[in-house]
Amino acid sequence: MRGALLYGPGDVRVEDRDDPTIVEPTDAILRVAAACVCGSDLWSWRGLMMNSDDPIPMGHEYVGVVEQIGADVKNIKVGDFVVGSFVASDNACEICQAGYQSHCIHQQPGAATGSQSQLVRVPLADGTLVATPGQPDPEIIPSLLTASDVLGTGWFAAVAAEVGPGKTVAVVGDGAVGLLGVLSAKQLGAERIIIFSRHADRQALAREFGATDIIEERGDEGVAKLKELTGGLGVHSTIEAVGTKESLMQAIQATRAGGHVGYVGIAHEPLPGEALFFSGVHFHGGPAPVRRFLPELIQLIWDRKINPGKVFDLEVSLEDTAEGYKAMDERRAIKALLRP
Amino acid sequence: MRGALLYGPGDVRVEDRDDPTIVEPTDAILRVAAACVCGSDLWSWRGLMMNSDDPIPMGHEYVGVVEQIGADVKNIKVGDFVVGSFVASDNACEICQAGYQSHCIHQQPGAATGSQSQLVRVPLADGTLVATPGQPDPEIIPSLLTASDVLGTGWFAAVAAEVGPGKTVAVVGDGAVGLLGVLSAKQLGAERIIIFSRHADRQALAREFGATDIIEERGDEGVAKLKELTGGLGVHSTIEAVGTKESLMQAIQATRAGGHVGYVGIAHEPLPGEALFFSGVHFHGGPAPVRRFLPELIQLIWDRKINPGKVFDLEVSLEDTAEGYKAMDERRAIKALLRP
């Protein structure tokens, strides 16, 4: 089969690779219908998280059709169209049952590692994959694909930020996760959604997804503007979808005491301890337990109630995966869809 | 009147000071029945937060009898025995109404600054003070005093950690706040309460307050021990009552994904961003909105349901305030009560 491999910074290549096979009886093999490039893939592509001398199979977002299942797989059948989380989980342990499948005690991060390919092996298939109600129309495949990570992550951020009816929400980050955070907040009933963005195309999509206000200023200026819009108090809920010290600080300062910050941008840097302490906000996030939300998100997409696939503003064939990475890195594209 | 002043590191003196007077029509003047030394007073006493060249009036925990009220005070009468929070709040703004009085938009931190004295001025008296159901028996005055900060803070940490029936709780810190965190967790229905402590006297008090397990190990060893006790998963709720990088790390590691850390030790240092992110815990705390809990805590004490005053293992006259500080600094005392 063909699949993407990262050789080093800025060097991703699509090459012939061995077809994946069933290793554990709980595995499934999927024929990938669509994959995509994640913001976190760019970390590796930029050389920031590459800790291997061998080429790395890339991709962890996927939808596809089940080609083969291990002897112990019960919930998923050959021929099912499925969406899976980027973390493989048994969906049975105490942590999974509490809704934190991304921390499953049997978790396998990078579950479907190498999903930027024609075929992919998914461990713990019964706990990780959710079948769609039938074979999907091609038009909703991009939206179903978002559920496997980027939408699931934006949705989790909104849930972690306790977004709900009557709430005013801020969104820090106008990448695909932030934009789908807007969509999630709207769907969860937020009354007002304020996004920080200075890119016209992203602002337009944010408004389409439900943003009511846009702030172009950043840092203290941006916070001052937001305070003006919220009677000096700050918002009830903030979705933080970047993960830098600056963006986390902006999220904390934007939120009123007793409010909630849902953060899903990987926080590589130390957090401002004193600022967080004296802010009095609730702070929750981390790797999204996408599996918790998959049934609900699939249904919303199936019923055409949401159209998160709109974040894909670039579509390339699997062979042109490198162009997807480059376009996202140069911010020419919000998110790139790959067709195997 | 006589009152305590901090002149510099390790140098607290009780001297003649001017009697406080009504400055704003919302003020009240109290005759202090009992005051005490807070762990945070020790920060100043050690020279860590002293940013004034003039001697600083010390103390922010207090109970007493109302001697005088401003023209606008309506809820509190002269002669009332009252307990107040260490932050003055109007208890009326949107933030107060949401239960975050320590972040009141009209807040006055160090409300009753200089409560280690015979008389103290409390701003925003109506929003800050709560009268007891009558004149208290002397035996419960120490317990009522704890409600003004140390118990209110431990209680908030337990609430922030979402302690409740069926929950397993860890407590990091065996100072007065941590110990009253144990009492709070017990009162809130926790099933199991594990405290990290290596001091026999504190262990004994922790057990009396409701601790079921004690771990003497710290750091990774302590976490390993706790994991053993919790089926490898960690606890549901952790009360963090220290505020150092190490103690925060211990609290995060002790808590299962999806669990809650309530932290009330002032976090002066940067937080471990990546550890917090990948832990998947909820993180909430900061300066405790003690006012939220005062009516409930006063009633529990009044009804002899809790006896938090036991954290005072040293009682000195106001004139001997310096000994109170020294005994706490040298860890000879858990907490020192001052009798004006």
XYZ file of C-alpha atoms in Angstrom:
680
model
C 0.000 0.000 0.000
C 0.943 3.677 -0.199
C 1.517 5.647 2.992
C 3.131 8.822 4.323
C 6.448 8.718 6.168
C 8.262 11.574 7.864
C 11.987 11.461 7.164
C 12.953 14.678 8.918
C 11.946 18.302 9.292
C 9.870 19.362 6.314
C 10.387 16.028 4.580
C 7.271 13.896 4.358
C 7.106 11.310 1.561
C 4.444 8.929 0.298
C 5.988 5.555 -0.392
C 5.197 1.890 -0.732
C 4.790 0.326 2.675
C 3.822 -3.126 3.862
C 0.099 -3.643 4.276
C -0.813 -3.676 7.953
C -1.951 -6.985 9.397
C -3.920 -8.133 12.394
C -1.440 -8.330 15.291
C -3.775 -8.655 18.273
C -7.164 -10.395 18.160
C -8.736 -7.046 19.118
C -7.350 -5.272 16.010
C -9.154 -4.160 12.889
C -7.731 -3.182 9.514
C -9.456 -0.295 7.724
C -9.322 0.857 4.135
C -8.977 4.592 4.690
C -11.688 6.664 2.962
C -10.182 9.974 3.995
C -7.386 11.182 6.245
C -6.009 14.595 7.042
C -3.159 16.600 8.513
C -3.425 17.593 12.174
C -1.916 20.683 13.760
C 0.029 18.313 15.977
C 1.479 16.567 12.879
C 3.071 19.917 12.078
C 4.976 19.822 15.389
C 6.731 16.684 14.181
C 7.069 18.022 10.633
C 8.823 21.101 12.007
C 11.202 18.807 13.873
C 9.937 19.695 17.335
C 8.823 16.304 18.537
C 10.756 13.956 16.298
C 12.567 11.497 18.492
C 13.214 8.660 16.092
C 15.961 7.981 13.589
C 13.672 5.853 11.450
C 11.053 7.398 9.177
C 7.785 7.841 11.099
C 4.393 6.725 9.705
C 2.198 9.839 9.899
C -1.452 10.545 10.617
C -3.928 9.656 13.351
C -7.251 10.972 12.006
C -9.249 8.618 9.826
C -12.524 7.279 8.542
C -12.829 4.164 6.476
C -14.305 0.785 5.772
C -13.453 -2.272 7.876
C -11.542 -4.795 5.748
C -10.537 -7.300 8.360
C -11.125 -7.927 12.064
C -9.346 -9.923 14.732
C -10.949 -12.957 16.345
C -12.098 -11.040 19.439
C -13.751 -8.083 17.688
C -17.509 -8.158 18.284
C -19.036 -4.711 17.752
C -17.509 -3.936 14.378
C -18.098 -5.956 11.210
C -16.221 -6.210 7.938
C -17.781 -3.680 5.576
C -18.798 -1.196 8.290
C -17.959 2.420 7.667
C -16.314 3.590 10.874
C -14.955 6.643 12.626
C -12.343 6.200 15.332
C -10.594 8.265 17.929
C -6.898 9.105 17.684
C -6.381 7.184 20.934
C -7.216 3.483 21.046
C -9.180 2.667 24.175
C -11.014 -0.373 25.485
C -14.028 1.807 26.415
C -14.576 -0.559 29.323
C -12.171 0.344 32.126
C -13.161 2.628 34.983
C -11.469 5.628 33.366
C -13.218 5.035 30.025
C -16.543 4.569 31.755
C -16.035 7.945 33.409
C -15.680 9.438 29.917
C -11.912 9.774 29.754
C -11.123 7.270 27.007
C -8.018 9.220 25.983
C -6.603 8.102 29.347
C -7.826 4.495 29.143
C -5.698 2.236 31.305
C -5.052 0.176 28.167
C -4.738 3.212 25.941
C -2.600 3.146 22.837
C -1.831 6.721 21.863
C -1.440 7.229 18.163
C -3.946 4.392 17.855
C -4.142 4.346 14.139
C -0.609 5.545 13.613
C 0.032 5.960 9.946
C -3.537 6.769 8.932
C -2.204 8.964 6.117
C -2.200 5.839 3.993
C -4.452 3.424 2.152
C -4.813 0.953 4.983
C -4.468 1.304 8.709
C -4.434 -1.008 11.704
C -6.617 0.096 14.636
C -5.967 -1.632 17.974
C -8.807 -2.214 20.472
C -11.255 -1.880 17.592
C -14.380 -2.540 19.657
C -13.576 0.251 22.085
C -12.136 2.698 19.589
C -14.305 2.573 16.469
C -17.911 3.625 16.005
C -19.824 2.532 12.907
C -21.979 5.045 11.063
C -25.697 4.178 10.654
C -24.977 3.075 7.063
C -22.631 3.817 4.176
C -22.329 7.611 4.164
C -22.956 9.953 1.243
C -19.582 11.094 -0.030
C -20.491 14.701 0.829
C -20.466 14.026 4.578
C -17.235 12.033 4.661
C -15.111 15.132 5.406
C -17.388 15.996 8.324
C -17.241 12.430 9.660
C -13.468 12.621 9.394
C -13.380 15.713 11.631
C -15.135 13.759 14.379
C -12.058 11.543 14.775
C -9.980 14.363 16.231
C -10.374 18.004 15.301
C -14.115 18.286 15.940
C -13.952 15.882 18.880
C -11.198 18.036 20.348
C -13.036 21.335 19.815
C -16.181 19.760 21.259
C -14.310 18.493 24.306
C -12.817 21.957 24.834
C -16.337 23.411 24.816
C -17.609 20.738 27.218
C -14.548 21.231 29.471
C -15.280 24.977 29.420
C -18.853 24.140 30.530
C -20.363 25.917 27.548
C -24.137 25.918 27.669
C -27.278 27.996 27.211
C -26.948 31.587 28.389
C -23.162 31.448 28.477
C -20.779 33.908 26.871
C -17.829 32.075 25.341
C -14.391 33.179 24.176
C -12.321 31.183 21.696
C -8.545 31.617 21.628
C -7.115 30.224 18.390
C -8.615 30.429 14.914
C -7.130 27.193 13.591
C -9.344 24.232 12.776
C -9.783 23.268 16.446
C -10.702 26.809 17.486
C -13.151 27.152 14.606
C -14.800 23.850 15.476
C -14.795 25.042 19.079
C -17.030 27.846 17.815
C -19.294 25.340 16.074
C -19.398 23.219 19.237
C -20.206 26.200 21.458
C -23.040 27.192 19.129
C -24.401 23.640 19.117
C -24.170 23.452 22.915
C -26.359 26.546 23.194
C -23.935 29.402 23.891
C -25.575 32.799 23.790
C -22.562 34.735 22.605
C -19.325 33.520 21.028
C -16.307 35.809 20.799
C -13.300 34.625 18.788
C -9.847 36.154 18.642
C -8.853 36.194 14.952
C -7.113 38.465 12.513
C -7.532 36.410 9.315
C -10.461 37.415 7.095
C -11.107 33.869 5.784
C -11.086 32.364 9.279
C -13.288 35.161 10.604
C -15.800 34.397 7.856
C -15.870 30.697 8.714
C -16.093 31.528 12.428
C -19.164 33.672 11.751
C -20.680 30.889 9.662
C -20.105 28.457 12.552
C -21.781 30.831 15.035
C -19.309 33.461 16.243
C -21.108 36.664 17.230
C -18.055 38.858 17.871
C -14.528 38.975 16.544
C -11.571 40.576 18.284
C -8.506 41.289 16.162
C -6.345 42.569 19.011
C -4.124 40.172 20.962
C -2.553 40.064 24.420
C -3.573 42.724 26.926
C -5.255 44.789 24.235
C -7.345 41.835 23.173
C -8.302 41.108 26.772
C -9.254 44.769 27.320
C -11.504 44.618 24.251
C -13.141 41.434 25.513
C -13.729 42.945 28.955
C -15.474 45.869 27.247
C -17.798 43.406 25.525
C -18.604 41.594 28.771
C -19.380 44.374 31.221
C -15.857 44.255 32.609
C -16.308 40.731 33.953
C -14.884 38.476 31.266
C -16.632 35.461 29.758
C -18.087 32.424 31.488
C -16.262 29.915 29.285
C -13.090 30.003 27.222
C -11.909 27.500 24.641
C -8.122 27.530 24.408
C -6.930 25.887 21.206
C -3.310 26.979 20.824
C -1.198 25.919 23.816
C 1.442 28.637 24.059
C 2.156 30.591 27.226
C 0.658 33.684 25.601
C -2.537 32.004 24.459
C -3.060 30.327 27.826
C -2.548 33.659 29.571
C -5.048 35.269 27.206
C -7.566 32.518 27.943
C -7.133 32.854 31.711
C -7.442 36.635 31.621
C -10.492 36.495 29.356
C -12.408 34.334 31.836
C -14.268 35.613 34.894
C -13.565 34.188 38.348
C -15.514 30.981 38.754
C -15.614 30.581 34.955
C -14.149 27.691 33.006
C -11.220 27.369 30.614
C -11.239 24.290 28.389
C -7.751 23.900 26.942
C -6.759 21.484 24.216
C -3.659 23.039 22.672
C -0.738 20.979 23.943
C 0.810 23.080 26.703
C 4.527 22.530 26.113
C 5.534 25.436 28.307
C 5.188 26.027 32.040
C 1.905 27.676 32.988
C 1.670 31.023 34.743
C 1.014 29.663 38.252
C 0.248 32.880 40.063
C -1.973 34.245 37.289
C -3.943 31.015 37.241
C -4.196 30.918 41.052
C -5.483 34.461 41.421
C -7.818 34.180 38.426
C -10.130 31.765 40.242
C -11.027 29.986 36.997
C -11.634 26.290 36.471
C -9.026 24.763 34.202
C -9.591 21.486 32.390
C -8.434 19.910 29.175
C -5.728 17.732 27.724
C -5.939 15.076 25.022
C -9.617 14.919 24.116
C -11.593 11.784 24.970
C -13.031 11.859 21.475
C -14.568 8.418 21.857
C -17.001 9.807 24.452
C -18.508 12.142 21.887
C -18.373 10.028 18.706
C -21.922 8.609 18.770
C -23.421 12.072 19.311
C -21.180 13.791 16.766
C -21.732 11.126 14.105
C -25.489 11.493 14.536
C -25.361 15.291 14.285
C -23.384 14.982 11.057
C -25.572 12.168 9.719
C -28.651 14.352 10.306
C -26.974 17.333 8.550
C -27.279 19.396 11.729
C -23.620 20.426 11.629
C -21.149 20.686 8.787
C -17.711 20.682 10.405
C -16.113 19.404 7.163
C -16.015 23.037 6.058
C -12.700 23.427 7.876
C -11.086 21.529 5.026
C -10.173 24.274 2.593
C -7.654 22.129 0.769
C -8.092 18.666 -0.657
C -5.220 16.708 -2.173
C -4.623 13.110 -3.147
C -2.622 10.989 -0.747
C 0.283 11.213 -3.191
C 0.389 14.968 -2.580
C 0.463 14.734 1.214
C 3.591 16.925 1.349
C 1.660 19.806 -0.182
C -0.983 19.441 2.569
C 1.684 19.849 5.239
C 3.288 22.815 3.482
C 0.008 24.629 2.902
C -0.926 24.276 6.565
C 2.517 25.253 7.789
C 2.429 28.397 5.637
C -1.134 29.025 6.804
C -2.346 28.916 3.211
C -4.798 26.256 4.355
C -6.729 25.837 7.598
C -6.771 22.061 7.246
C -5.860 19.663 4.459
C -7.922 16.590 3.536
C -6.072 13.640 2.004
C -7.784 11.207 -0.401
C -6.063 7.809 -0.565
C -5.379 49.862 71.199
C -2.686 47.201 70.967
C -1.900 45.611 67.610
C 0.770 43.595 65.783
C 3.107 45.247 63.277
C 5.693 43.583 61.071
C 8.908 45.595 60.948
C 10.954 43.220 58.848
C 11.859 39.544 58.468
C 11.287 37.764 61.777
C 10.418 41.003 63.544
C 6.771 41.293 64.558
C 5.937 43.594 67.492
C 2.779 44.377 69.418
C 2.515 48.127 69.967
C 0.080 50.915 70.693
C -1.780 51.861 67.545
C -4.587 54.294 66.815
C -8.051 52.843 67.231
C -9.610 52.195 63.810
C -12.553 54.420 62.861
C -15.417 54.243 60.411
C -14.037 55.485 57.068
C -16.807 54.432 54.665
C -20.495 54.239 55.608
C -20.336 50.510 54.797
C -17.636 49.846 57.431
C -17.925 48.147 60.791
C -15.510 48.213 63.728
C -15.126 44.951 65.667
C -13.671 44.218 69.071
C -11.610 41.129 68.248
C -12.474 38.094 70.373
C -9.767 35.935 68.849
C -7.298 36.172 65.993
C -4.591 33.878 64.712
C -1.520 33.483 62.554
C -2.018 32.302 58.964
C 0.455 30.301 56.918
C 0.422 33.216 54.485
C 1.437 35.609 57.296
C 4.614 33.553 57.535
C 5.465 34.398 53.922
C 5.621 38.075 54.925
C 7.325 37.274 58.219
C 10.037 35.414 56.302
C 10.491 38.495 54.129
C 9.138 36.887 50.967
C 6.234 39.185 50.233
C 7.164 42.320 52.164
C 7.014 45.219 49.777
C 6.624 48.127 52.150
C 9.140 50.233 54.063
C 6.602 51.042 56.768
C 5.667 48.516 59.438
C 2.725 46.393 58.233
C -0.362 45.730 60.388
C -0.696 41.945 60.481
C -3.570 39.452 60.497
C -6.669 38.836 58.399
C -8.505 36.098 60.354
C -10.906 37.242 63.041
C -14.059 36.814 65.069
C -15.439 39.487 67.339
C -18.229 41.694 68.532
C -19.488 44.637 66.491
C -18.693 47.905 68.301
C -19.678 50.423 65.692
C -21.267 50.438 62.236
C -21.343 52.919 59.373
C -24.560 54.650 58.329
C -25.222 52.249 55.438
C -24.759 48.963 57.321
C -28.068 47.103 57.551
C -27.503 43.390 58.178
C -25.101 43.670 61.104
C -25.947 45.288 64.444
C -23.795 46.637 67.251
C -23.348 43.811 69.735
C -23.519 41.014 67.151
C -20.862 38.330 67.370
C -19.564 37.971 63.819
C -17.272 35.923 61.630
C -15.883 37.487 58.488
C -13.956 36.442 55.431
C -10.374 37.582 54.840
C -11.582 39.318 51.658
C -14.183 42.084 51.961
C -16.898 41.617 49.357
C -20.261 43.245 48.668
C -21.875 39.791 48.256
C -24.159 41.391 45.678
C -22.282 41.678 42.373
C -22.569 39.049 39.641
C -19.298 37.401 40.690
C -20.356 37.207 44.364
C -23.746 35.859 43.390
C -21.969 33.103 41.473
C -20.191 32.193 44.725
C -16.819 33.797 44.055
C -16.824 36.520 46.724
C -13.031 36.440 46.967
C -13.113 37.928 43.440
C -15.927 40.435 44.130
C -15.717 43.323 41.683
C -15.548 45.626 44.739
C -13.298 43.274 46.680
C -10.874 44.567 49.249
C -8.216 41.930 49.820
C -6.861 41.874 53.326
C -10.302 43.127 54.331
C -9.707 43.244 57.992
C -6.026 44.020 57.687
C -4.491 44.179 61.102
C -6.844 41.761 62.816
C -4.025 40.673 65.144
C -5.141 43.508 67.408
C -7.859 44.546 69.830
C -10.011 46.351 67.283
C -10.331 46.007 63.542
C -12.101 47.866 60.763
C -14.009 45.649 58.298
C -15.043 47.279 54.992
C -18.254 46.209 53.204
C -19.527 44.855 56.507
C -22.916 43.743 55.199
C -21.357 41.622 52.478
C -18.400 40.360 54.482
C -19.594 39.535 57.989
C -21.990 36.840 59.139
C -23.488 37.013 62.650
C -23.642 33.859 64.748
C -27.102 32.762 65.990
C -26.301 34.288 69.398
C -23.343 34.975 71.681
C -21.185 31.848 71.399
C -19.927 29.695 74.235
C -16.229 30.460 74.686
C -15.383 26.837 73.847
C -16.482 27.222 70.207
C -14.785 30.574 69.561
C -11.617 28.916 68.200
C -13.716 26.877 65.783
C -15.665 29.948 64.656
C -12.351 31.699 64.094
C -11.188 28.950 61.711
C -14.222 29.607 59.535
C -12.855 33.041 58.605
C -10.005 31.590 56.583
C -8.306 28.296 57.352
C -11.434 26.124 57.509
C -13.133 28.134 54.753
C -10.055 27.558 52.608
C -9.827 23.824 53.323
C -13.557 23.526 52.688
C -13.281 25.370 49.379
C -10.400 23.114 48.337
C -12.620 20.093 49.013
C -15.538 21.626 47.098
C -13.211 22.615 44.230
C -11.938 19.016 44.211
C -15.578 17.894 43.943
C -15.326 15.750 47.048
C -18.516 13.865 47.755
C -20.007 10.524 48.737
C -18.186 7.518 47.310
C -15.103 9.529 46.425
C -11.527 8.697 47.333
C -9.637 11.833 48.313
C -5.944 12.683 48.656
C -4.693 15.577 50.749
C -1.287 17.104 49.985
C -0.109 19.213 52.905
C -0.507 18.486 56.616
C -0.623 22.100 57.782
C -3.791 23.581 59.234
C -5.420 23.980 55.801
C -4.634 20.418 54.766
C -5.892 19.044 58.083
C -9.119 21.004 57.782
C -9.285 19.785 54.195
C -9.472 16.307 55.726
C -12.277 17.433 58.067
C -14.095 19.033 55.118
C -13.742 15.937 52.950
C -15.132 13.791 55.758
C -18.054 16.166 56.287
C -18.758 16.226 52.538
C -19.099 12.453 52.552
C -15.789 11.166 51.184
C -15.432 7.413 51.428
C -11.690 7.324 51.846
C -9.245 10.088 52.753
C -5.510 9.637 52.201
C -3.164 12.279 53.596
C 0.542 12.698 52.914
C 2.180 13.387 56.284
C 5.287 12.428 58.169
C 4.584 14.180 61.497
C 3.097 11.980 64.220
C 1.062 14.789 65.839
C -0.422 15.874 62.525
C -1.129 12.283 61.543
C -3.045 11.857 64.798
C -5.144 14.952 64.184
C -5.701 13.930 60.565
C -7.047 10.569 61.756
C -9.271 12.325 64.278
C -10.626 14.543 61.484
C -11.381 11.528 59.272
C -8.238 10.430 57.420
C -8.364 6.705 56.641
C -4.839 6.298 55.254
C -1.530 8.043 55.786
C 1.382 8.049 53.360
C 4.757 9.095 54.721
C 6.595 8.928 51.406
C 6.846 11.993 49.177
C 7.374 12.682 45.480
C 7.326 9.722 43.093
C 7.517 7.250 45.974
C 4.504 8.828 47.616
C 2.571 8.743 44.348
C 3.505 5.078 43.819
C 2.179 4.267 47.299
C -1.050 6.124 46.594
C -1.511 4.321 43.286
C -1.128 1.019 45.147
C -3.963 2.065 47.465
C -6.245 3.041 44.581
C -6.030 0.113 42.187
C -3.432 1.905 40.105
C -5.858 4.630 39.086
C -5.229 7.458 41.530
C -7.880 9.264 43.561
C -10.995 11.052 42.362
C -10.253 14.258 44.257
C -7.105 15.888 45.591
C -6.825 18.792 48.006
C -3.582 20.684 47.420
C -2.731 22.885 50.387
C 0.918 23.792 49.917
C 1.529 25.601 46.630
C 5.042 24.552 45.661
C 5.959 23.054 42.308
C 6.601 19.722 44.030
C 3.314 19.627 45.921
C 1.314 20.621 42.846
C 3.055 17.911 40.844
C 2.278 15.395 43.576
C -1.375 16.462 43.557
C -1.639 16.161 39.779
C 0.023 12.754 39.719
C -2.130 11.476 42.574
C -5.339 12.234 40.690
C -6.914 10.023 38.038
C -7.776 11.415 34.599
C -11.108 13.184 34.813
C -10.593 13.687 38.554
C -10.388 17.024 40.328
C -7.583 18.903 42.047
C -8.670 21.698 44.392
C -5.644 23.855 45.091
C -5.439 26.594 47.672
C -1.736 26.908 48.447
C -0.591 30.082 46.704
C 1.161 28.890 43.553
C 4.125 31.240 43.379
C 5.978 29.117 40.854
C 5.201 28.221 37.241
C 3.079 25.094 36.919
C 4.171 21.971 35.042
C 2.199 22.645 31.867
C 2.783 19.369 30.065
C 2.191 17.247 33.160
C -1.072 19.040 33.824
C -2.142 18.759 30.168
C -1.521 15.046 29.867
C -2.993 14.290 33.293
C -6.519 15.113 32.166
C -7.473 16.385 35.636
C -9.721 19.295 36.493
C -7.816 22.060 38.234
C -9.550 24.694 40.313
C -8.699 26.837 43.288
C -7.211 30.154 44.240
C -8.133 32.484 47.095
C -11.106 30.817 48.777
C -14.508 32.493 48.541
C -14.937 31.883 52.256
C -18.042 34.090 52.436
C -19.931 31.508 50.328
C -19.483 28.874 53.015
C -19.748 30.947 56.220
C -23.445 30.390 57.003
C -23.078 26.623 56.586
C -19.785 26.413 58.483
C -21.030 28.570 61.356
C -24.087 26.344 61.704
C -22.015 23.147 61.695
C -19.823 24.588 64.450
C -22.782 25.980 66.390
C -24.397 22.534 66.326
C -21.136 20.906 67.519
C -21.025 18.802 64.341
C -17.417 19.762 63.622
C -14.607 20.923 65.847
C -12.075 22.574 63.543
C -10.684 24.661 66.420
C -8.544 21.636 67.270
C -5.963 22.853 64.761
C -4.944 25.463 67.348
C -2.287 23.680 69.341
C -0.857 26.890 70.727
C -2.663 29.748 72.420
C -0.905 32.956 73.418
C -1.994 36.409 74.460
C -1.888 39.117 71.798
C 1.185 40.518 73.557
C 3.019 37.290 72.712
C 2.151 37.312 69.007
C 5.839 37.002 68.076
C 5.988 33.620 69.817
C 3.001 32.489 67.722
C 4.875 33.293 64.527
C 8.083 31.640 65.710
C 6.354 28.469 66.858
C 4.618 28.096 63.511
C 7.735 28.923 61.524
C 9.691 26.283 63.448
C 6.775 23.889 63.039
C 6.472 23.567 66.807
C 2.835 24.571 66.371
C 0.313 23.779 63.650
C -1.548 27.025 64.222
C -1.389 29.719 66.895
C -4.450 31.387 68.420
C -4.057 34.953 69.706
C -6.200 36.308 72.551
C -6.414 40.107 72.536
